Coordinates of C-alpha atoms in Angstrom, one line a residue:
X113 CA -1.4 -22.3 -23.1
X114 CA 1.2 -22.0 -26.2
X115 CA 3.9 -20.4 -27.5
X116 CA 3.0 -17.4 -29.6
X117 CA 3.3 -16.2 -32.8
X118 CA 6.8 -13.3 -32.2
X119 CA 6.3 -9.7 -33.3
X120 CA 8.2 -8.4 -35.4
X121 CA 8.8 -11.7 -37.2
X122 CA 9.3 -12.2 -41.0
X123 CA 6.4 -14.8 -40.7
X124 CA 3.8 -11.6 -39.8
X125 CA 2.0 -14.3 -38.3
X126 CA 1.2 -12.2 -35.4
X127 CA -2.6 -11.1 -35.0
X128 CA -3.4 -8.4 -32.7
X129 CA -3.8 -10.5 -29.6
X130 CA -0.2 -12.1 -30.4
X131 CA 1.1 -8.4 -30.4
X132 CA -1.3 -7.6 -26.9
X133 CA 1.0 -10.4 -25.6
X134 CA 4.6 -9.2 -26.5
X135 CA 3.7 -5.7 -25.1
X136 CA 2.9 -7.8 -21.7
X137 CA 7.6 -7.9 -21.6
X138 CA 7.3 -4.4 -21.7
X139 CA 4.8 -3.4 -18.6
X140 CA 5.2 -3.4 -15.1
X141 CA 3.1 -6.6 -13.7
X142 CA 2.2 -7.5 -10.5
X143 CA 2.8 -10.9 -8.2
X144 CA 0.1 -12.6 -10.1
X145 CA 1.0 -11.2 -13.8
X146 CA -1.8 -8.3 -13.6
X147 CA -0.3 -5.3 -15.8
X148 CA 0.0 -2.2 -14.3
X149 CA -2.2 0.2 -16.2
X150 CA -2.6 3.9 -16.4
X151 CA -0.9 7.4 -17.4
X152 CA 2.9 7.4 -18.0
X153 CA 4.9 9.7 -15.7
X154 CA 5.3 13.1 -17.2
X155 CA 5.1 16.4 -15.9
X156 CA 2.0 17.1 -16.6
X157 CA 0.2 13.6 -15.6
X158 CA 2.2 14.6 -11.9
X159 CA -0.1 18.1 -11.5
X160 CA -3.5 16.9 -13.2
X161 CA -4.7 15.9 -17.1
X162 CA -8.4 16.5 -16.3
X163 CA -8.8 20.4 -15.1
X164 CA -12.4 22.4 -16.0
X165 CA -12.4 24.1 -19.6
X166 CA -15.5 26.0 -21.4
X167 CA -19.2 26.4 -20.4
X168 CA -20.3 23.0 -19.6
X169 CA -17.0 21.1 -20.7
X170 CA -13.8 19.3 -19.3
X171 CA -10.6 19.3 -20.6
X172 CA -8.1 16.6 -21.0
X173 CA -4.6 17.1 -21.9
X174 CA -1.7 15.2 -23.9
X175 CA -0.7 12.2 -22.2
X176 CA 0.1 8.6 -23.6
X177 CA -1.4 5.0 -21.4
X178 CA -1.6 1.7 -21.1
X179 CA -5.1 0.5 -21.2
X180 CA -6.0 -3.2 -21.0
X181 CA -8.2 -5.2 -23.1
X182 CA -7.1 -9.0 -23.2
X183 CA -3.7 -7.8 -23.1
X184 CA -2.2 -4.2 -23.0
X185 CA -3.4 -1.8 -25.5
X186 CA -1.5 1.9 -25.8
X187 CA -3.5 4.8 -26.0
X188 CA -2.0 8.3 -27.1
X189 CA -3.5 11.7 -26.7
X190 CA -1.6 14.9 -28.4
X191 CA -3.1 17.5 -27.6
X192 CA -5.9 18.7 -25.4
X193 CA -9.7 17.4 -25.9
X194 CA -12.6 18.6 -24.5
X195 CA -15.7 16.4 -23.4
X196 CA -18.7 17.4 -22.5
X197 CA -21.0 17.3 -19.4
X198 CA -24.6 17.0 -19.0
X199 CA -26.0 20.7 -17.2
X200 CA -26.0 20.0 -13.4
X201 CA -28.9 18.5 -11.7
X202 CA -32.0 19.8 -10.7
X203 CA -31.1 19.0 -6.7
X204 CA -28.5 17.8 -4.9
X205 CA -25.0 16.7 -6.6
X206 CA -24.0 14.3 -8.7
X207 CA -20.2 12.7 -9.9
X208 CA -19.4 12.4 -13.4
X209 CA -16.7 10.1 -14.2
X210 CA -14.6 10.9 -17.3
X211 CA -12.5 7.8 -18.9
X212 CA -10.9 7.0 -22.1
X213 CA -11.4 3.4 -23.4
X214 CA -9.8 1.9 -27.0
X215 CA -13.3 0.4 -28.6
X216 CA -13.4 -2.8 -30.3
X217 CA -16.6 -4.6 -32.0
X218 CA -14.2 -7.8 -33.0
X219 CA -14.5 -10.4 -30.9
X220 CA -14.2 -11.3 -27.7
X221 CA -14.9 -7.2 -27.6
X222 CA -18.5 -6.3 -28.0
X223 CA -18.6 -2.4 -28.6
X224 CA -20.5 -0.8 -31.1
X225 CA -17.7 0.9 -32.5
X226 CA -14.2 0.8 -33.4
X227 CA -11.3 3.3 -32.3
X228 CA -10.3 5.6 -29.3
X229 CA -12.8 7.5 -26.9
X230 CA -13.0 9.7 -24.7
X231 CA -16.5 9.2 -22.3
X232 CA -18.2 10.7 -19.2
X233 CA -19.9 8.5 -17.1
X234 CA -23.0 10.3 -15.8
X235 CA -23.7 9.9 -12.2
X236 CA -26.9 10.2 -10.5
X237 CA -27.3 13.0 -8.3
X238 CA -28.4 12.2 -4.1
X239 CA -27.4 14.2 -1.2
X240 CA -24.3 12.2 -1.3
X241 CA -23.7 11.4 -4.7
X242 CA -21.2 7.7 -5.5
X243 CA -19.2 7.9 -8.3
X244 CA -20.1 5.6 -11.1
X245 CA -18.5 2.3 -12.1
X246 CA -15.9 2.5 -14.6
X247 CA -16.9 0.8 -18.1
X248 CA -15.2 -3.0 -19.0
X249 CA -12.1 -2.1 -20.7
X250 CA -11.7 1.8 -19.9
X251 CA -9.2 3.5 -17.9
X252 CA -10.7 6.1 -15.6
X253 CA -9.1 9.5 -15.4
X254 CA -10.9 12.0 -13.2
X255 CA -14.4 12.3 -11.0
X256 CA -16.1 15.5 -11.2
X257 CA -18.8 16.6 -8.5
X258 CA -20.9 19.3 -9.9
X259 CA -23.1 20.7 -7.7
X260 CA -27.2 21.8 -8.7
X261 CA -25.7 25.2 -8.6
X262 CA -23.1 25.1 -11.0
X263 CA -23.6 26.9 -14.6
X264 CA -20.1 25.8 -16.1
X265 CA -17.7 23.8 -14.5
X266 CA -16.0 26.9 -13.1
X267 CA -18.8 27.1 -10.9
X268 CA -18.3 27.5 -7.2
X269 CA -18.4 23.9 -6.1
X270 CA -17.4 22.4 -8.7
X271 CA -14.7 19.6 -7.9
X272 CA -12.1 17.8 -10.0
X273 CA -10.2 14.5 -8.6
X274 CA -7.6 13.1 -10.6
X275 CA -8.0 9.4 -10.4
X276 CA -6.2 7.8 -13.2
X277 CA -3.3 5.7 -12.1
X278 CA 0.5 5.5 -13.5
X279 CA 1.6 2.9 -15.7
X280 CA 5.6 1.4 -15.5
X281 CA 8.0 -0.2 -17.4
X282 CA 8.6 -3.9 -16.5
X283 CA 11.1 -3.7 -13.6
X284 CA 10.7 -0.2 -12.9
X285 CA 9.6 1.7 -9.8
X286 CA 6.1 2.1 -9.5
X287 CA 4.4 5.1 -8.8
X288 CA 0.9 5.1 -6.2
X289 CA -1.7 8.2 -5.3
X290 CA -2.4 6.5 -2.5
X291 CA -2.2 4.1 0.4
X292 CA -4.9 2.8 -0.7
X293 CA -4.0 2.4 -4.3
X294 CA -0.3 0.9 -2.9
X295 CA -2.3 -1.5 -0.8
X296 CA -4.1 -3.3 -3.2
X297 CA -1.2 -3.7 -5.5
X298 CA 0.0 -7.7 -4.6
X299 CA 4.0 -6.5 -5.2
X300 CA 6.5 -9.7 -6.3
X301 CA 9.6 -9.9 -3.4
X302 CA 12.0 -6.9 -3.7
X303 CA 9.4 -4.7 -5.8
X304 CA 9.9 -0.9 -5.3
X305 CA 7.7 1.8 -5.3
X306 CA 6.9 5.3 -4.0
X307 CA 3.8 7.4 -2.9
X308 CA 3.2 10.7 -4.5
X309 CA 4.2 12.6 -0.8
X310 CA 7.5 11.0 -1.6
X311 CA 7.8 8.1 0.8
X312 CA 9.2 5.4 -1.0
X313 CA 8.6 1.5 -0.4
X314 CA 10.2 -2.1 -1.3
X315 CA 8.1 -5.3 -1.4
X316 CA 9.5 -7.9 1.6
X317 CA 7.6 -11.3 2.7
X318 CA 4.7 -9.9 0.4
X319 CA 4.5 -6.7 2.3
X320 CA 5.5 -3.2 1.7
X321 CA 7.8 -1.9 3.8
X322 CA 8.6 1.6 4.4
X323 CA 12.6 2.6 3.4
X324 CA 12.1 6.1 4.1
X325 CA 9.5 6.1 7.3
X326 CA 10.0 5.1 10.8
X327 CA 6.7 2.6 11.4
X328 CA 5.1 2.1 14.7
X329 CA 5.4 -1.6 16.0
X330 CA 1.9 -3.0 17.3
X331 CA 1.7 -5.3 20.2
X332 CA -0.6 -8.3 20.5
X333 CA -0.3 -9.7 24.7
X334 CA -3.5 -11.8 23.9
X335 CA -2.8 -15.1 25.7
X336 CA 0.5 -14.3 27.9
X337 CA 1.1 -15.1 31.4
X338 CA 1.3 -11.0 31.7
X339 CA -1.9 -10.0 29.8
X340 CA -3.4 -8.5 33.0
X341 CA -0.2 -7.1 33.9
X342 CA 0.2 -2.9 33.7
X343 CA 2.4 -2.9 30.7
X344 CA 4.1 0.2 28.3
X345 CA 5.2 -1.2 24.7
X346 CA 6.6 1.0 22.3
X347 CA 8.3 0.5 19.6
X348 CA 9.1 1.2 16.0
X349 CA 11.2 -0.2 12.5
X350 CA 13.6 1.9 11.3
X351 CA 13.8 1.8 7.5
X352 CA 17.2 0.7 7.3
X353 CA 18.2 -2.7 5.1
X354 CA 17.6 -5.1 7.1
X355 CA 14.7 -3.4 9.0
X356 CA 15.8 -2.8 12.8
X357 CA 13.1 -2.8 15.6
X358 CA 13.7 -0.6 18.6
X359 CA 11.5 -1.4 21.4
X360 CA 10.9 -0.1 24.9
X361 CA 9.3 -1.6 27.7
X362 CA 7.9 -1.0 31.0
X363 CA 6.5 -3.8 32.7
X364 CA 4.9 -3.8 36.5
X365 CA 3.6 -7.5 37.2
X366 CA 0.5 -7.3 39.5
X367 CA 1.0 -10.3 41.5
X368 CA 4.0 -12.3 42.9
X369 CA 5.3 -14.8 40.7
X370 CA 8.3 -17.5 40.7
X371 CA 10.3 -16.9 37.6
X372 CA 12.1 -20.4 36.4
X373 CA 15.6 -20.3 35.8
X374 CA 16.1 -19.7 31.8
X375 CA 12.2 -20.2 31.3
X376 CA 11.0 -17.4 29.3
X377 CA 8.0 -15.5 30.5
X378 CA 6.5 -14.2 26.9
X379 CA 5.6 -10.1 27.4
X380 CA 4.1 -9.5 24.1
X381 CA 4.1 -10.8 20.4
X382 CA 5.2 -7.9 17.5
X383 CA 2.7 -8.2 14.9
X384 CA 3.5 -8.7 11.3
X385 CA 7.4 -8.8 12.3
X386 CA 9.9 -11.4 13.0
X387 CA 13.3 -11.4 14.2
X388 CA 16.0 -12.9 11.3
X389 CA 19.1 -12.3 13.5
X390 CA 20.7 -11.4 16.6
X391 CA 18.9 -9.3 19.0
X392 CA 20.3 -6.9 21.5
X393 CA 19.3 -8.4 24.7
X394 CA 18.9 -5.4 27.2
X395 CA 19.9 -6.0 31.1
X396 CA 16.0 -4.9 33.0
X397 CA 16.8 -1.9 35.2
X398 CA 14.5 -3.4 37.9
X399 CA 13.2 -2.7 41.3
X400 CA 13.6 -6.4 43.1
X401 CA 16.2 -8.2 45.1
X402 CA 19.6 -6.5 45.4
X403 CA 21.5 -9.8 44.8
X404 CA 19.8 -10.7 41.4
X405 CA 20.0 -6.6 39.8
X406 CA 21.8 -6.9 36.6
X407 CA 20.9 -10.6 35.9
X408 CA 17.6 -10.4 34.1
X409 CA 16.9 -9.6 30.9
X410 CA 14.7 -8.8 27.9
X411 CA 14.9 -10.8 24.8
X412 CA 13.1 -11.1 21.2
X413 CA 12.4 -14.6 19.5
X414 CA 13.1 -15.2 15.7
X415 CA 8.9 -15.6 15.5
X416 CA 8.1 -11.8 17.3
X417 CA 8.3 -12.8 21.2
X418 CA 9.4 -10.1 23.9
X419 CA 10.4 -12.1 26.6
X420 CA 11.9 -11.2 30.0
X421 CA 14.2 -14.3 30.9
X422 CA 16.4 -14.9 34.3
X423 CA 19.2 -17.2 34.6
X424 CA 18.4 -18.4 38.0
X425 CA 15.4 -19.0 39.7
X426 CA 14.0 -15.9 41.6
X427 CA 10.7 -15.3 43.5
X428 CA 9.7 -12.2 42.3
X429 CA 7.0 -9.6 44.3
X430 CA 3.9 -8.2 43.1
X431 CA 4.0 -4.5 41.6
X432 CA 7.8 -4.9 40.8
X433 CA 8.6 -2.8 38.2
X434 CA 11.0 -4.3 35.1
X435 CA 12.1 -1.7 32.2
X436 CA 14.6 -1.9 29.4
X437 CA 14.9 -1.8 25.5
X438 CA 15.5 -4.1 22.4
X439 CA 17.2 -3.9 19.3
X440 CA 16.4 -6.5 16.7
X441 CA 16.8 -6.8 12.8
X442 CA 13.5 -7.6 11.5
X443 CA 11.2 -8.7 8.5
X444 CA 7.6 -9.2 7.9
X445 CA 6.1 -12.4 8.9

């Protein structure tokens, strides 16, 4: 590792991989330094770049990218382009893939040519046709399934996918298609970004954690002195800052047990959430001994644990029933 040569400096000592490495400041990168590649945001980019033009072609329209080859590498389109497709199969379906990709012969590149291209990767055609891999270096923009029917690629059947992701500033809001895509992006603590449906996201713990969608809780009872026990857990985070956990119970214990005075029998463990503060511990509406109604509780631990805790020590009978709620502010674990 070294320091590198600036750009712009008077020195114009710079090469092109000194210059790859300045651009790095200006991109959106990932936990482990990864750039964010793809399309910048524009209206167009949001409704599809890749749409079916003449005969046998595809067109692309104007967009500008960030591709990456040892280090990010802008790309600019300015108007539309067409590429073309190979006539459809014989049988069966194939998926073409269409990319763009800046070719380099210089080392540690090994392309035949220099420059800009835009190139469809042909697939093979089967009853259920995979899309090809994407080339080293290129960014992929579409997948087209033509079908053995299809004369041009307005041809009943024919189907376009926009694929290509969106690049980011450094520090900016990222943008996903997908779950999927969100999912496999590793997000540095307090990263923010948003899905295409509009649901928006910030990074916590080294999770993404919903700000504008109420998530279901799940339960993991594995273990627990009440894992036979009939049990109703239901609960969800509401995307407030911190995250709060409402939770419901109903619990009816099978058999007869002695509960221990401030011993905690553990319920359930939340999974992939623990509690950083204060929980509301809810009195258990309950169907046991007049003299101890009121007493007992529900609680949650800082690591995830619903407990139900007395403060004396009670025999309680089998098939009582126990129900209440919790209110905890939570993070991932």
């Amino acid at each position: 590792m070294t320091l590198r040569n600036g750009f712009p400096a008077v020195s114009d000592a710079a090469d092109q991989f000194d210059i790859r490495a300045a651009l790095r400041a200006t991109t959106a990168q990932d936990a482990n330094g990864n750039i964010k590649t793809g399309v910048s945001i524009t209206a167009k980019s949001l409704t599809g770049l890749v749409t079916a033009g003449n005969g046998m072609n595809s067109d692309i329209a104007a967009f500008d990218a960030v591709t990456n080859r040892y280090g990010p590498v802008w790309l600019s389109n300015d108007g539309t382009i067409s590429v073309k497709h190979a006539a459809a199969p014989s049988a069966n379906s194939r998926i073409d893939l269409i990319c763009i990709k800046q070719n380099e012969t210089a080392s540690p590149a090994s392309d035949p040519t220099d420059g800009p291209e835009a190139i469809i990767v042909t697939g093979t055609p089967a009853v259920d046709p995979v899309t090809p891999a994407t080339p080293e270096g290129a960014l992929a923009l579409a997948r087209v399934t033509i079908p053995s029917t299809a004369t041009s690629m307005t041809s009943t059947g024919v189907i376009y996918e926009q694929m290509y992701p969106f690049t980011a500033s450094a520090g900016a809001d990222l943008l996903f298609r997908s779950e999927t895509e969100k999912d496999a992006w590793t997000p540095w603590e307090g990263q923010k970004c948003r899905l295409l449906d509009g649901n928006e996201y910030q990074a916590k713990s080294g999770v993404w954690v919903s700000l504008t969608q109420t998530q279901r809780i799940r339960f993991d009872r594995s273990g627990t002195p009440s894992a036979n026990d009939e049990m109703h857990l239901s609960g969800a985070i509401l995307p407030v800052s911190p995250a709060i956990a409402v939770i419901s119970i109903v619990w009816v214990n099978k058999g007869a047990f002695k509960a221990q005075s401030w011993k905690a029998t553990t319920l359930a463990r939340m999974v992939g959430w623990k509690v950083i503060g204060s929980a509301v511990h809810s009195p258990a509406a309950e169907n046991i001994v007049y003299e101890h109604l009121g007493k007992n509780q529900f609680a949650a631990t800082g690591s995830g644990e619903i407990q139900y805790v007395t403060p004396g020590t009670i025999d309680i009978f089998a098939n009582a029933w126990h129900r209440g709620c919790l209110i905890a502010p939570v993070t991932p674990s």
